[in-house]
mmCIF file with all atom_site columns, C-alpha atoms and ligand atoms in Angstrom:
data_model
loop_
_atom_site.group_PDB
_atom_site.id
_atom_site.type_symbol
_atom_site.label_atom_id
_atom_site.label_alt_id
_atom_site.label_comp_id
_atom_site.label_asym_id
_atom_site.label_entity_id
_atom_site.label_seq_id
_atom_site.pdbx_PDB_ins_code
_atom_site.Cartn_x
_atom_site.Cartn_y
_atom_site.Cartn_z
_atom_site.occupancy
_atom_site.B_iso_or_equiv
_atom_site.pdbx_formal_charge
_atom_site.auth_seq_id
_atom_site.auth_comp_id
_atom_site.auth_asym_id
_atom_site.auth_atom_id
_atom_site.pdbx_PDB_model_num
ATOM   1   C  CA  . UNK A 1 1   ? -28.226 -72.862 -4.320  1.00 0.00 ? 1   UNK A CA  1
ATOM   2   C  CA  . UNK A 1 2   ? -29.822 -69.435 -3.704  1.00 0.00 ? 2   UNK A CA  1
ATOM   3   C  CA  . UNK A 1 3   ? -31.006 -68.294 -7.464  1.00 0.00 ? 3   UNK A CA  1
ATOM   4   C  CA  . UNK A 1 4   ? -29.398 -64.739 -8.528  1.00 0.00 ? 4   UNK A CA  1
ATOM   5   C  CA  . UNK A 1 5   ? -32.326 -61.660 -8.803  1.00 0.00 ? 5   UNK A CA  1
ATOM   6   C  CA  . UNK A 1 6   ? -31.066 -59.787 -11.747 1.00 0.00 ? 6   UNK A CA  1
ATOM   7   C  CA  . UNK A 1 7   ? -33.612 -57.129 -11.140 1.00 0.00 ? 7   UNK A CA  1
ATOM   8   C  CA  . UNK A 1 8   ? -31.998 -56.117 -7.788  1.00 0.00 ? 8   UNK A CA  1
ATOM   9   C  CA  . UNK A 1 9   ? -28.628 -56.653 -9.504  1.00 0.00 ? 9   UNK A CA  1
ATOM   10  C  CA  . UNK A 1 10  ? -29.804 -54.085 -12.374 1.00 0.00 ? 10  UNK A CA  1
ATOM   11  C  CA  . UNK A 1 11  ? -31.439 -51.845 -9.515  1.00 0.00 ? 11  UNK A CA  1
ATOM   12  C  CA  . UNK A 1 12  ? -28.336 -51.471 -7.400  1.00 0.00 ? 12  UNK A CA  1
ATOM   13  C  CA  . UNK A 1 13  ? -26.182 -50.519 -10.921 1.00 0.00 ? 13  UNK A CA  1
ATOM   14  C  CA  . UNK A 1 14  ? -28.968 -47.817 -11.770 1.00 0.00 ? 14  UNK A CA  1
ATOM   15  C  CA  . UNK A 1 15  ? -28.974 -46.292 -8.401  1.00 0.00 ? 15  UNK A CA  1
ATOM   16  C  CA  . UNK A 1 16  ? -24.923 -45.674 -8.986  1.00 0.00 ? 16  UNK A CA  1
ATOM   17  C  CA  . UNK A 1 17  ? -25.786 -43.830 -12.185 1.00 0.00 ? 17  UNK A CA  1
ATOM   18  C  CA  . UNK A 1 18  ? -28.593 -41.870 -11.099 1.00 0.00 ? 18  UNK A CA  1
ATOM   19  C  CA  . UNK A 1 19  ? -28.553 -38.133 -12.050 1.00 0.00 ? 19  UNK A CA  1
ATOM   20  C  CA  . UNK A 1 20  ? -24.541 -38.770 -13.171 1.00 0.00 ? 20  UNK A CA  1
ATOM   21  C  CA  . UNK A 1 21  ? -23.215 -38.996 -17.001 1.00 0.00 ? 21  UNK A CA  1
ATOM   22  C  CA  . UNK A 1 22  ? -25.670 -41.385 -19.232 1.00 0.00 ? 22  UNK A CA  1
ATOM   23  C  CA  . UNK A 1 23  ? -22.846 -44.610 -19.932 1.00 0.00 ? 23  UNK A CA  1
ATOM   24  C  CA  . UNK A 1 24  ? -23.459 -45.720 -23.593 1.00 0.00 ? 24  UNK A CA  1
ATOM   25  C  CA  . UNK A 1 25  ? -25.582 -48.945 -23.689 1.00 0.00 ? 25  UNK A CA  1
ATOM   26  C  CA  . UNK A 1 26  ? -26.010 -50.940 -26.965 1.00 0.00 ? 26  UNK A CA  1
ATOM   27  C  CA  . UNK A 1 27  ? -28.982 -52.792 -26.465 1.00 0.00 ? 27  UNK A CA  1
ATOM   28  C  CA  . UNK A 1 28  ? -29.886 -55.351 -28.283 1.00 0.00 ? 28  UNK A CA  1
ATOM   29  C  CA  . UNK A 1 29  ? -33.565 -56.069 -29.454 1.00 0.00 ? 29  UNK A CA  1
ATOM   30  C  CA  . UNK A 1 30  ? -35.604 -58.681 -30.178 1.00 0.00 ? 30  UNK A CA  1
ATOM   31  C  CA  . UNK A 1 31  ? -38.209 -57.185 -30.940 1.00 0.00 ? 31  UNK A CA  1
ATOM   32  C  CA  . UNK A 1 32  ? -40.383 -53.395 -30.720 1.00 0.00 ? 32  UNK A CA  1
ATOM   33  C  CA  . UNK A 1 33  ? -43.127 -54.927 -28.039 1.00 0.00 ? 33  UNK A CA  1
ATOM   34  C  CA  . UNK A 1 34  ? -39.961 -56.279 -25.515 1.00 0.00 ? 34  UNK A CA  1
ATOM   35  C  CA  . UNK A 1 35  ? -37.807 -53.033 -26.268 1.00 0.00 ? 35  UNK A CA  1
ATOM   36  C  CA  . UNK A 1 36  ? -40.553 -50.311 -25.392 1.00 0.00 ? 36  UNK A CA  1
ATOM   37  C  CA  . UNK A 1 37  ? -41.049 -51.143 -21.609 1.00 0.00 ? 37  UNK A CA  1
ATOM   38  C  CA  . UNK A 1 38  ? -36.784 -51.758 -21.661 1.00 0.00 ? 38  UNK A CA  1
ATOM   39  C  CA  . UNK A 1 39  ? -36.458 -48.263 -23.438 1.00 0.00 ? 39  UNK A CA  1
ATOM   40  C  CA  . UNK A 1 40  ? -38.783 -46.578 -21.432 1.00 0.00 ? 40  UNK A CA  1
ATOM   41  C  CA  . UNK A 1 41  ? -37.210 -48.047 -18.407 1.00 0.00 ? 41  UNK A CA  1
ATOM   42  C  CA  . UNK A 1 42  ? -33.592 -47.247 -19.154 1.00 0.00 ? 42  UNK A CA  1
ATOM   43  C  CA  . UNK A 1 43  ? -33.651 -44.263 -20.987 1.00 0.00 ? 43  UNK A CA  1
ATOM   44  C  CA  . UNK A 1 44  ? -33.504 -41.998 -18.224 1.00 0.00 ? 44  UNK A CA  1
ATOM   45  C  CA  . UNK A 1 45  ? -30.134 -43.558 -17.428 1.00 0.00 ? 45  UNK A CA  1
ATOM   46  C  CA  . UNK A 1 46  ? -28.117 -44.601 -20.586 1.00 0.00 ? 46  UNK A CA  1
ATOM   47  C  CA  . UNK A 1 47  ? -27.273 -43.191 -23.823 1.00 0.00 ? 47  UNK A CA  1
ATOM   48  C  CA  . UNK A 1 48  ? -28.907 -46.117 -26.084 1.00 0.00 ? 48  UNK A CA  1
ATOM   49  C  CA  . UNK A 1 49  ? -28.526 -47.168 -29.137 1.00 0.00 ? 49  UNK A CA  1
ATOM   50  C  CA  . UNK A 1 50  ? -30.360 -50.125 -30.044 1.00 0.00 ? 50  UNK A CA  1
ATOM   51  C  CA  . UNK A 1 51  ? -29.164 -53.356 -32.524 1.00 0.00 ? 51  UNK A CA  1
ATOM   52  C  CA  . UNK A 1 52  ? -31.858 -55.679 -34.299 1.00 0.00 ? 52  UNK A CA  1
ATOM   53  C  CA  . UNK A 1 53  ? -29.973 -58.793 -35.117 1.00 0.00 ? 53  UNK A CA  1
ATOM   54  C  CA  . UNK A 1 54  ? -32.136 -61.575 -34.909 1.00 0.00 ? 54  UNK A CA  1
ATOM   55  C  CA  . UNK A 1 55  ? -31.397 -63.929 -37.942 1.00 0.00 ? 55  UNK A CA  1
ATOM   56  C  CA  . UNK A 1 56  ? -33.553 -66.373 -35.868 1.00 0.00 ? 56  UNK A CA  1
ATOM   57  C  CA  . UNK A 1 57  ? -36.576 -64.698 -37.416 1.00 0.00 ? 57  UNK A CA  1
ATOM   58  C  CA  . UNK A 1 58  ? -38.362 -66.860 -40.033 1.00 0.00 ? 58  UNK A CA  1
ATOM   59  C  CA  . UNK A 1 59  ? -39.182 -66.188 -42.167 1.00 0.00 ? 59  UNK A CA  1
ATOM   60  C  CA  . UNK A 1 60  ? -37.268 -63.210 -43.940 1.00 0.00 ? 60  UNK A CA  1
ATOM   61  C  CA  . UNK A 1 61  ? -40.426 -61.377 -44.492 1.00 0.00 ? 61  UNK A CA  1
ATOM   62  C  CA  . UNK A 1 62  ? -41.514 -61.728 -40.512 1.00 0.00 ? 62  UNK A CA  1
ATOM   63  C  CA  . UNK A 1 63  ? -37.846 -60.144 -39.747 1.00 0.00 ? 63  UNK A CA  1
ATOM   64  C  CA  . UNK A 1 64  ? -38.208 -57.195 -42.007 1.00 0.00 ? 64  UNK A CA  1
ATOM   65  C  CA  . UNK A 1 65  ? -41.634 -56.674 -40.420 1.00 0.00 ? 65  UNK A CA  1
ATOM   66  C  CA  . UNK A 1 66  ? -40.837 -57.077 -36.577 1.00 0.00 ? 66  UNK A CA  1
ATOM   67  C  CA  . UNK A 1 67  ? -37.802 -54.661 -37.926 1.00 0.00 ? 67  UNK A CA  1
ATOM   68  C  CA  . UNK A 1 68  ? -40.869 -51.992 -38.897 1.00 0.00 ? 68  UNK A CA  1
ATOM   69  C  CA  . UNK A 1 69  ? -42.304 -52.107 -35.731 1.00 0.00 ? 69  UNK A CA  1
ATOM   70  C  CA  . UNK A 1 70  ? -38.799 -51.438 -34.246 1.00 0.00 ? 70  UNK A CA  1
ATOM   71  C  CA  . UNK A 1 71  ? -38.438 -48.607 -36.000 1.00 0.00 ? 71  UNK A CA  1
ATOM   72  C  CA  . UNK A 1 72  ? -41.958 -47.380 -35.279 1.00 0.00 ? 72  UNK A CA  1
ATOM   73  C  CA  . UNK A 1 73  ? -41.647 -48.234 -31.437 1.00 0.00 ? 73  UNK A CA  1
ATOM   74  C  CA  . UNK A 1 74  ? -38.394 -45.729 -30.902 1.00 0.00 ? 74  UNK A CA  1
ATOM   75  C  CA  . UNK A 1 75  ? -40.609 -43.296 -32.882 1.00 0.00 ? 75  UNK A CA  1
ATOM   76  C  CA  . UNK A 1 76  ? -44.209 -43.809 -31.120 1.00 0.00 ? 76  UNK A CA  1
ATOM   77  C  CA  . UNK A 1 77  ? -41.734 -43.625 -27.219 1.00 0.00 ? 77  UNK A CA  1
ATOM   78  C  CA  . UNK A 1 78  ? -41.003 -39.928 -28.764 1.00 0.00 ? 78  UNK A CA  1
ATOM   79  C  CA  . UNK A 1 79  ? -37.124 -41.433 -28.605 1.00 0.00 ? 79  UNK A CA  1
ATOM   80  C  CA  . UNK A 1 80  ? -35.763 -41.117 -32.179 1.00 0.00 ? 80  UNK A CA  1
ATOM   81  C  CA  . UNK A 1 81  ? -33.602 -38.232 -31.187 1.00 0.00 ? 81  UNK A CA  1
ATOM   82  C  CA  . UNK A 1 82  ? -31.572 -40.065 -28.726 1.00 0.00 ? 82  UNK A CA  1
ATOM   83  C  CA  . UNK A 1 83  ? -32.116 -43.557 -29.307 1.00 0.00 ? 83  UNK A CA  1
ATOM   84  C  CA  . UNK A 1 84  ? -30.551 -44.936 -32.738 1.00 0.00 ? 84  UNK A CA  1
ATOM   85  C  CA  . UNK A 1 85  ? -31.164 -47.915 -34.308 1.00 0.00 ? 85  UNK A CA  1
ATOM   86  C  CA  . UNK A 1 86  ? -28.905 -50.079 -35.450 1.00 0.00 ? 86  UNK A CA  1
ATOM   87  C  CA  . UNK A 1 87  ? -30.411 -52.866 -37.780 1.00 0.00 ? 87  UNK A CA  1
ATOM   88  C  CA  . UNK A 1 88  ? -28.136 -55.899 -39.430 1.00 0.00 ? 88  UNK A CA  1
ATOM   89  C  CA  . UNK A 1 89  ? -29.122 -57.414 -42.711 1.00 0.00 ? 89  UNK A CA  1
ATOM   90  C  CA  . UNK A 1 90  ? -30.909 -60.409 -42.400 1.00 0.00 ? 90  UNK A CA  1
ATOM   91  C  CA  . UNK A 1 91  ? -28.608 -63.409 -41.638 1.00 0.00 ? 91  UNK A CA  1
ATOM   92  C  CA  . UNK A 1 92  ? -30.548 -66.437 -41.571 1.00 0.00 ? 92  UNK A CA  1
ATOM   93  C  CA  . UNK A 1 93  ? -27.619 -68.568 -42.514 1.00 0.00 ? 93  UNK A CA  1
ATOM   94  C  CA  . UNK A 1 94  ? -26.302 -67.539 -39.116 1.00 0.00 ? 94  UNK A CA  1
ATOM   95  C  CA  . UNK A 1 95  ? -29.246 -69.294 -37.190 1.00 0.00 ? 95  UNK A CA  1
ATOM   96  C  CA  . UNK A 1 96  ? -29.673 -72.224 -39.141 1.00 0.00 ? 96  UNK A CA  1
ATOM   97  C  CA  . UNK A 1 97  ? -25.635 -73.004 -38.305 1.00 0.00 ? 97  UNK A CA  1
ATOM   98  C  CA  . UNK A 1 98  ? -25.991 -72.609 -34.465 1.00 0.00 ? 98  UNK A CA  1
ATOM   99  C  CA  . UNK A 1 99  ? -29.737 -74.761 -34.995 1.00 0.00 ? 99  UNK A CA  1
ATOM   100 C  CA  . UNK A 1 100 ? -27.818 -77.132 -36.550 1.00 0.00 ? 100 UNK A CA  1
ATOM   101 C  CA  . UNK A 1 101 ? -28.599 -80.835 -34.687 1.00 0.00 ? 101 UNK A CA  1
ATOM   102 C  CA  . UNK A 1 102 ? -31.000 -78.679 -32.267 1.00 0.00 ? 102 UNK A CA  1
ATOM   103 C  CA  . UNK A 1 103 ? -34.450 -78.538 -34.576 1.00 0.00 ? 103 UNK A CA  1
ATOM   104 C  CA  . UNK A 1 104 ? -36.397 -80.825 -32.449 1.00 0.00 ? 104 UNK A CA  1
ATOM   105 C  CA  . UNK A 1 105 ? -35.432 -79.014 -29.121 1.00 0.00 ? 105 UNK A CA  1
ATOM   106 C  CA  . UNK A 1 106 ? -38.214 -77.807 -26.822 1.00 0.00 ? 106 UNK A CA  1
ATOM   107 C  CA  . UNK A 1 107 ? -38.258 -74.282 -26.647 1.00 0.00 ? 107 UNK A CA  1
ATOM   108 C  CA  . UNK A 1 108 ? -36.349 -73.271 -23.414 1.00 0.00 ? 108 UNK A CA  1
ATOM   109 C  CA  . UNK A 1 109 ? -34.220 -75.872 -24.646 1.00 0.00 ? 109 UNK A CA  1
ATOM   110 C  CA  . UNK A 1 110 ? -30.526 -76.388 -26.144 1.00 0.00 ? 110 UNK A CA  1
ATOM   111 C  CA  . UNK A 1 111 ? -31.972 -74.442 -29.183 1.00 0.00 ? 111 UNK A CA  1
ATOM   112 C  CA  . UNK A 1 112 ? -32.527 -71.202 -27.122 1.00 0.00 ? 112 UNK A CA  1
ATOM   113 C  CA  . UNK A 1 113 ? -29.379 -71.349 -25.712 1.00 0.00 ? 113 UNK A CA  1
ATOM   114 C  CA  . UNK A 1 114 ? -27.441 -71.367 -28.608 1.00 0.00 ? 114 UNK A CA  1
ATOM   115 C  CA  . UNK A 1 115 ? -29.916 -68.963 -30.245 1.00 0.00 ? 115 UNK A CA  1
ATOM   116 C  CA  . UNK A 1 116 ? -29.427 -66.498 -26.821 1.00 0.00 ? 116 UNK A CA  1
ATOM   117 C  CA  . UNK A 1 117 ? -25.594 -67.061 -27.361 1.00 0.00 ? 117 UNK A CA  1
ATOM   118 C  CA  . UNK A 1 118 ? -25.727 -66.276 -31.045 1.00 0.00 ? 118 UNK A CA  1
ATOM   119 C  CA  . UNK A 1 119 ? -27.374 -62.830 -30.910 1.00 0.00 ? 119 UNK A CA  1
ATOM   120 C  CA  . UNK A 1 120 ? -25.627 -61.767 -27.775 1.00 0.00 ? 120 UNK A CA  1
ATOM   121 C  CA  . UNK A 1 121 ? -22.223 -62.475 -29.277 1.00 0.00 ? 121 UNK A CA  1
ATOM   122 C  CA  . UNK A 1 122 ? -22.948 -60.068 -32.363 1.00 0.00 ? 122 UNK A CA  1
ATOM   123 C  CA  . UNK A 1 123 ? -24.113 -57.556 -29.427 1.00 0.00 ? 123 UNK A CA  1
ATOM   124 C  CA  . UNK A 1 124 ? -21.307 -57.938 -27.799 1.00 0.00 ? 124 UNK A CA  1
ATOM   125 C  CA  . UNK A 1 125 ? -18.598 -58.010 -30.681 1.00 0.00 ? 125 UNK A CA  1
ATOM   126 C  CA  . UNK A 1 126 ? -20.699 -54.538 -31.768 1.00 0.00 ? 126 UNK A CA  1
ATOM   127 C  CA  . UNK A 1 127 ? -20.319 -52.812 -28.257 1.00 0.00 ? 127 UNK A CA  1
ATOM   128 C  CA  . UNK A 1 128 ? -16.397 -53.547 -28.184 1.00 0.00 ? 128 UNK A CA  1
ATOM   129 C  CA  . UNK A 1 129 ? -15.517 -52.260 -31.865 1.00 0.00 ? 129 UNK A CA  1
ATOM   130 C  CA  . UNK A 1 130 ? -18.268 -49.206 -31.139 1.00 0.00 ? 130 UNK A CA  1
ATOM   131 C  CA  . UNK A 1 131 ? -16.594 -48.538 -27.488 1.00 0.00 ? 131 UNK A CA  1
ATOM   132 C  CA  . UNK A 1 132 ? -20.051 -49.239 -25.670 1.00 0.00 ? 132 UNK A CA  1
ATOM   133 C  CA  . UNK A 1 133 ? -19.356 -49.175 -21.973 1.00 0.00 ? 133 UNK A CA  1
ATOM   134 C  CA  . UNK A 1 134 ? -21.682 -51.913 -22.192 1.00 0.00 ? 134 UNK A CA  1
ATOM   135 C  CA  . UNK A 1 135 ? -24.361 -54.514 -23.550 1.00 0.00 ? 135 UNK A CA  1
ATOM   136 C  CA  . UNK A 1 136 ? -28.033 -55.861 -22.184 1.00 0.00 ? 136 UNK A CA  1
ATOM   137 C  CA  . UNK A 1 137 ? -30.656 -57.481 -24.446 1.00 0.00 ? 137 UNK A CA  1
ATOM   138 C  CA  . UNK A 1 138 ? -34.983 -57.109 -24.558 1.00 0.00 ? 138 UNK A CA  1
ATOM   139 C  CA  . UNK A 1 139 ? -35.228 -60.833 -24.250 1.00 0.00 ? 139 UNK A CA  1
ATOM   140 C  CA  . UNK A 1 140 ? -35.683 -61.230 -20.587 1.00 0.00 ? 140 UNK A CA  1
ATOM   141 C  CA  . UNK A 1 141 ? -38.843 -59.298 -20.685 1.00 0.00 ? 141 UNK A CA  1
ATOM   142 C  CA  . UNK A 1 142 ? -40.636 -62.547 -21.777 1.00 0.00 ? 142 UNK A CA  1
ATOM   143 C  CA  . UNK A 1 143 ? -41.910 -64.888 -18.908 1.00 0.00 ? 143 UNK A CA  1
ATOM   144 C  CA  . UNK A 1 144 ? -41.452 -67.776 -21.548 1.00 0.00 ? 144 UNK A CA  1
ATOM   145 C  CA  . UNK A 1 145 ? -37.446 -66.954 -21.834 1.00 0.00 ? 145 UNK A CA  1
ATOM   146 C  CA  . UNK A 1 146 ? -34.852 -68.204 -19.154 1.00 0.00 ? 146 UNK A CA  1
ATOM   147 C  CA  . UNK A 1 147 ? -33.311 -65.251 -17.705 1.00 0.00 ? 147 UNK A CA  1
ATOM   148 C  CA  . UNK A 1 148 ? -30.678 -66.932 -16.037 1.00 0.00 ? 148 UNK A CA  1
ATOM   149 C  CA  . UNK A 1 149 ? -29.686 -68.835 -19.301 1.00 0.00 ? 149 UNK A CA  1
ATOM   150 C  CA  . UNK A 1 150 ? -29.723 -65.155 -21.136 1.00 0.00 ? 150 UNK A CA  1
ATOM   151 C  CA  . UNK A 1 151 ? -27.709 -63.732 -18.345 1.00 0.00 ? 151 UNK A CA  1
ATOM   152 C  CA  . UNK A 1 152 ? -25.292 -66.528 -17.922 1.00 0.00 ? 152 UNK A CA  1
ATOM   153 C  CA  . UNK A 1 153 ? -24.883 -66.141 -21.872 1.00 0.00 ? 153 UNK A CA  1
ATOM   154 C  CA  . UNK A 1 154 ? -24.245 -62.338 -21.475 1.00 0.00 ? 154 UNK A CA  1
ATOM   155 C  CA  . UNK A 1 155 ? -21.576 -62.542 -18.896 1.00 0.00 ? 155 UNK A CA  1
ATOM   156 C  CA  . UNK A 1 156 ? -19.581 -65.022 -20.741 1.00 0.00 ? 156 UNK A CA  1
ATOM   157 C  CA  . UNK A 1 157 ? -19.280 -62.730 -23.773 1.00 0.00 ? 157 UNK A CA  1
ATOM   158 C  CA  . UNK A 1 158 ? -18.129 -59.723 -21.231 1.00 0.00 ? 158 UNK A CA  1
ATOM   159 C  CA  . UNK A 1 159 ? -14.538 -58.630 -21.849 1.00 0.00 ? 159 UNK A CA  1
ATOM   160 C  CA  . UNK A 1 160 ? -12.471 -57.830 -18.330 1.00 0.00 ? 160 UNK A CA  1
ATOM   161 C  CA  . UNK A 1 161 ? -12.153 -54.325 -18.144 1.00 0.00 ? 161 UNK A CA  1
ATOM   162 C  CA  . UNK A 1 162 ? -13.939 -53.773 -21.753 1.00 0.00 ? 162 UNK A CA  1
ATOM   163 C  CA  . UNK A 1 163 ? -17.477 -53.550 -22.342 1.00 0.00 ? 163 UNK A CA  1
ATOM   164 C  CA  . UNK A 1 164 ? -19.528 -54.976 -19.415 1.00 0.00 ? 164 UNK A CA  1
ATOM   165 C  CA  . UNK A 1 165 ? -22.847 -56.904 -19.337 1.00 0.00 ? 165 UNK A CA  1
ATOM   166 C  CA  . UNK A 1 166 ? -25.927 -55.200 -18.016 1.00 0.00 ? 166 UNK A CA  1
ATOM   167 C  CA  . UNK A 1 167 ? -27.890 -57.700 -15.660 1.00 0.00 ? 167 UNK A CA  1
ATOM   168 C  CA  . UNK A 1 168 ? -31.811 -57.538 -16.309 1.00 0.00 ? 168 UNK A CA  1
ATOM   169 C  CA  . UNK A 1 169 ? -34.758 -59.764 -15.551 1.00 0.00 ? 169 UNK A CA  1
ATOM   170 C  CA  . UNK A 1 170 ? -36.847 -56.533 -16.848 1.00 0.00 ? 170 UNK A CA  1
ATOM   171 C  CA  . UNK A 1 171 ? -40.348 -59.334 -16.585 1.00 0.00 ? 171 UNK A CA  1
ATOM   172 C  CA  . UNK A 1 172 ? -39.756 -58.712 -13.188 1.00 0.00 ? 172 UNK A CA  1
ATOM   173 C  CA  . UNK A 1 173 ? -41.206 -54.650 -11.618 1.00 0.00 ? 173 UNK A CA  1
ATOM   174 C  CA  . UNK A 1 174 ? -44.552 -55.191 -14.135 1.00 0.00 ? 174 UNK A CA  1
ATOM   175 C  CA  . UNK A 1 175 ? -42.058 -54.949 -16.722 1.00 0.00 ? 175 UNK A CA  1
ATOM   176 C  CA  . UNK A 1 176 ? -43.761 -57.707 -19.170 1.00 0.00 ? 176 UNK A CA  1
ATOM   177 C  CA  . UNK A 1 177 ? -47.414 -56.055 -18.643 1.00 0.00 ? 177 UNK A CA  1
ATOM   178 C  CA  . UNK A 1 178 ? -45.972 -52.494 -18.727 1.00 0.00 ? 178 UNK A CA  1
ATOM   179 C  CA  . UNK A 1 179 ? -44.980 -53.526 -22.863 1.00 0.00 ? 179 UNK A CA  1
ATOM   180 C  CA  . UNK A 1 180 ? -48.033 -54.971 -23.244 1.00 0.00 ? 180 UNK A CA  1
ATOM   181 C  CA  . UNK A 1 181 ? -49.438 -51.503 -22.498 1.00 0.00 ? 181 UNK A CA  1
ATOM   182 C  CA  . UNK A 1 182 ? -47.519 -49.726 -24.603 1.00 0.00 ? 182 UNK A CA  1
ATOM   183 C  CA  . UNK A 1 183 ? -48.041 -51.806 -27.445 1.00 0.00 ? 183 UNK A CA  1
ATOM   184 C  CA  . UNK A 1 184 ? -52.159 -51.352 -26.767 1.00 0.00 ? 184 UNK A CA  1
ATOM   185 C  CA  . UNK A 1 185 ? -51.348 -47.513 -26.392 1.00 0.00 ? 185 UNK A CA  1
ATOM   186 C  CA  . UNK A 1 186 ? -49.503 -46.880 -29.122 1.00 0.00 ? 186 UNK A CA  1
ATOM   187 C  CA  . UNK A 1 187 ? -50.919 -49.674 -31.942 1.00 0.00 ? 187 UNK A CA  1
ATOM   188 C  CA  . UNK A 1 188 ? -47.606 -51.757 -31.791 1.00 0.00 ? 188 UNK A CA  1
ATOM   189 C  CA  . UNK A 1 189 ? -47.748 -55.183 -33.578 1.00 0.00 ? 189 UNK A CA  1
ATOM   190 C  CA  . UNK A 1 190 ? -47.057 -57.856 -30.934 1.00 0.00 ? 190 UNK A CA  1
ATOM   191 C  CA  . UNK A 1 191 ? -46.281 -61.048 -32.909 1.00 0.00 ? 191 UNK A CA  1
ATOM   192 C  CA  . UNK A 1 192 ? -47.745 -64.374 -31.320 1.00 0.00 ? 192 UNK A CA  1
ATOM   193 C  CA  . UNK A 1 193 ? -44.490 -66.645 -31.306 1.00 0.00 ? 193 UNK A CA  1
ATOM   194 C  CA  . UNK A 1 194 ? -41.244 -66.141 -30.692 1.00 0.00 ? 194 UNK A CA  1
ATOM   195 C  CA  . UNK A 1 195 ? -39.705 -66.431 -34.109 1.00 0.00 ? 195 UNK A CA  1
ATOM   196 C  CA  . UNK A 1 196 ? -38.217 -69.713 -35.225 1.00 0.00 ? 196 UNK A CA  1
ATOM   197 C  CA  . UNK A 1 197 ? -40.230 -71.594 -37.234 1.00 0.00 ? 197 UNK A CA  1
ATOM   198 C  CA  . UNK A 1 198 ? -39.552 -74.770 -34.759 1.00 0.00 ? 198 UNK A CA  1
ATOM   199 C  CA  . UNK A 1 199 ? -40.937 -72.875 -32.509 1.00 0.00 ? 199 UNK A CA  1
ATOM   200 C  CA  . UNK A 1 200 ? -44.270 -72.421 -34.304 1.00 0.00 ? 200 UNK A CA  1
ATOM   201 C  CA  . UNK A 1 201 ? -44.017 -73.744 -37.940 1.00 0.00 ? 201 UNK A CA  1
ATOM   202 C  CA  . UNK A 1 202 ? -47.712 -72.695 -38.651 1.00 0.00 ? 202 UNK A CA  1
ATOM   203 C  CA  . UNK A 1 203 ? -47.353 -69.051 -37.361 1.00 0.00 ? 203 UNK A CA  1
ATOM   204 C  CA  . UNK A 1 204 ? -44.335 -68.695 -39.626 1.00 0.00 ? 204 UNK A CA  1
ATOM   205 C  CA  . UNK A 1 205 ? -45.709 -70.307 -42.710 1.00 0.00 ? 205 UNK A CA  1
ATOM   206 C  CA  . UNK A 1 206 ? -48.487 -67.222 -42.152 1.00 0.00 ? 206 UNK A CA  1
ATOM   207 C  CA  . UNK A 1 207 ? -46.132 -64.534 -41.939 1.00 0.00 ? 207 UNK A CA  1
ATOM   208 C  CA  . UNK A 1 208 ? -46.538 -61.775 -44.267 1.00 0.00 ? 208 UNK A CA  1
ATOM   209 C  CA  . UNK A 1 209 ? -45.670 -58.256 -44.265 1.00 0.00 ? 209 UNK A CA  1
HETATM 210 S  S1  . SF4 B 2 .   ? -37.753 -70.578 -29.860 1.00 0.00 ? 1   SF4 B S1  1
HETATM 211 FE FE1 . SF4 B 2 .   ? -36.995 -68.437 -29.910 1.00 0.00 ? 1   SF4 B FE1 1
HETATM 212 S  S2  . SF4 B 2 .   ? -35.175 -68.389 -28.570 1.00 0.00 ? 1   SF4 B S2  1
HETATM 213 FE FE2 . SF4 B 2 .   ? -35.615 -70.545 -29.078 1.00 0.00 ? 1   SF4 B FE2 1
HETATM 214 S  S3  . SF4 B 2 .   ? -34.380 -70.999 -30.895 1.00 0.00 ? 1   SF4 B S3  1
HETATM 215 FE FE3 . SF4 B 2 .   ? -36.390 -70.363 -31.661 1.00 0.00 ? 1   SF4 B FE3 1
HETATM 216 S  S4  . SF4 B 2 .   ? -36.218 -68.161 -31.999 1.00 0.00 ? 1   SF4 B S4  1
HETATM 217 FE FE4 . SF4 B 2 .   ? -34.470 -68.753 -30.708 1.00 0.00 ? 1   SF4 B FE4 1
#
């Protein structure tokens, strides 16, 4: 079966809103190094506000600080006047439930499915009650993240005729490098692992504000 290109899929969406009204987007973020190439890239098209709920973060301490850095990366993009963020408390209770039976999962596993489902169903429930037109996440700027699971996630959750599911593999275009230039640019902390601790128990165990 031919695979999907969610890039061209995005592409072919922008080029119907170019230079028209900016749709609302609620975007949500894993993280201030994957959102600044994404926020650079779609602010020019969307009203944005972004949501950092990612109670996959261990621990607590690492969340609070990758929240900083979102914070400072819609500042240091000169976008804190039309992007808002949106940040949830942290929920770690919410992650260990949907981990549940899934710890020794390789990453790219059952584990990050459930974990992609998880934080896209919050973004989605959030863009219905706040009357997004629609929803996209930061996660498929990562070459070490499944875009087609992420997207497959994110179309489930869309609501016919309610708020509709942005396609993006934003690694694709440079997109991954481009954040990794902005980060260098503007002093950005890029974390080294994703952000459960099966992922990278040591890295977590280290984490401190
Ligand atoms: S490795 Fe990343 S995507 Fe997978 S479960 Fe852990 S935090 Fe979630």
């Amino acid at each position: 079966m031919q695979q999907r290109n969610y890039q061209k899929e995005l592409e072919a969406i922008l080029s119907g809103l170019a230079g028209g009204a900016r749709p609302r987007l609620l975007l949500h973020s894993c993280c201030g190094p994957c959102s600044s190439y994404v926020l650079e890239y779609l602010a020019p098209y969307f009203s944005i506000d972004v949501l950092f709920y990612n109670p996959n973060i261990q621990p607590e301490a690492e969340y609070e600080k990758r929240l900083f850095w979102q914070a400072y990366t819609i500042r240091a993009l000169s976008l804190s006047g039309q992007v808002r963020l949106l940040p949830a408390p942290y929920r770690g209770g919410d992650f260990a439930a949907s981990a549940r039976g899934l710890e020794q999962e390789p990453e790219r596993g059952a584990r990050c499915a459930a974990c992609f489902r998880l934080r896209l169903a919050e973004a989605a429930r959030q863009a219905e009650a706040g009357g997004y037109a629609c929803f996209a996440t930061t996660l498929t700027v990562s070459p070490h993240k499944d875009a087609a699971a992420i997207n497959a996630a994110g179309e489930a959750l869309a609501r016919p005729g309610g708020v509709r599911w942005l396609p993006s593999d934003f690694k694709k275009r440079g997109g991954y490098q481009r954040s990794i230039q902005l980060c260098r640019e503007h002093g950005i902390y890029r974390q080294s692992w994703c952000g459960c601790a099966y992922a990278n128990p040591g890295a977590a165990a280290a984490s401190s504000l």
